[in-house]
Amino acid sequence: MADVKVVPQELHASAQVAKGLAEELGKPVQAALTSASTTGGQLAGWSICGGLG
C-alpha cells in the first residue's frame, strides 16, 4: 500500500475553498429547492409531479 501524506496547509486550503463554495451556493440552491417543491405542489394532480418534488 502507498504511504499517505497529509499536508495540513493543503487540507486547510481545501476546507476554505469548500466553505466558500457552500456559502456562495447555499442561497441559490435553497431557492431552487423551494421553487421545485412549490411547483410540485401546484402540479399535484399531474402524473409528472412525483419527479419534481
Coordinates of C-alpha atoms in Angstrom, one line a residue:
M1 CA 0.0 0.0 0.0
A2 CA 1.2 3.5 -0.7
D3 CA 2.0 5.9 2.1
V4 CA -0.5 8.7 2.5
K5 CA 0.9 12.1 3.4
V6 CA -1.3 14.8 4.7
V7 CA -0.1 18.4 4.4
P8 CA -2.1 20.4 6.9
Q9 CA -1.8 23.6 4.9
E10 CA -3.3 22.0 1.8
L11 CA -6.0 20.4 3.9
H12 CA -6.8 23.8 5.4
A13 CA -6.8 25.5 2.0
S14 CA -9.2 22.8 0.6
A15 CA -11.5 23.3 3.6
Q16 CA -11.6 27.1 3.0
V17 CA -12.5 26.6 -0.7
A18 CA -15.3 24.2 0.3
K19 CA -16.6 26.6 2.9
G20 CA -16.5 29.5 0.3
L21 CA -18.4 27.4 -2.2
A22 CA -21.0 26.3 0.4
E23 CA -21.6 29.9 1.4
E24 CA -21.8 31.1 -2.2
L25 CA -24.2 28.4 -3.4
G26 CA -26.3 28.0 -0.3
K27 CA -29.0 30.6 -1.0
P28 CA -29.3 29.8 -4.8
V29 CA -29.6 26.1 -4.1
Q30 CA -32.2 26.6 -1.4
A31 CA -34.2 28.9 -3.7
A32 CA -34.2 26.3 -6.4
L33 CA -35.3 23.6 -4.0
T34 CA -38.1 25.8 -2.7
S35 CA -39.2 26.6 -6.2
A36 CA -39.2 22.9 -7.2
S37 CA -41.2 21.9 -4.1
T38 CA -43.7 24.7 -4.8
T39 CA -44.1 23.7 -8.4
G40 CA -44.5 20.1 -7.4
G41 CA -47.3 21.1 -5.0
Q42 CA -49.0 23.1 -7.7
L43 CA -48.9 20.2 -10.1
A44 CA -50.2 17.6 -7.6
G45 CA -52.8 16.3 -9.9
W46 CA -50.4 15.7 -12.8
S47 CA -48.6 12.4 -13.3
I48 CA -45.2 14.1 -13.5
C49 CA -45.4 15.8 -10.1
G50 CA -43.6 12.9 -8.4
G51 CA -40.4 13.7 -10.3
L52 CA -40.5 17.4 -9.3
G53 CA -40.8 17.3 -5.6

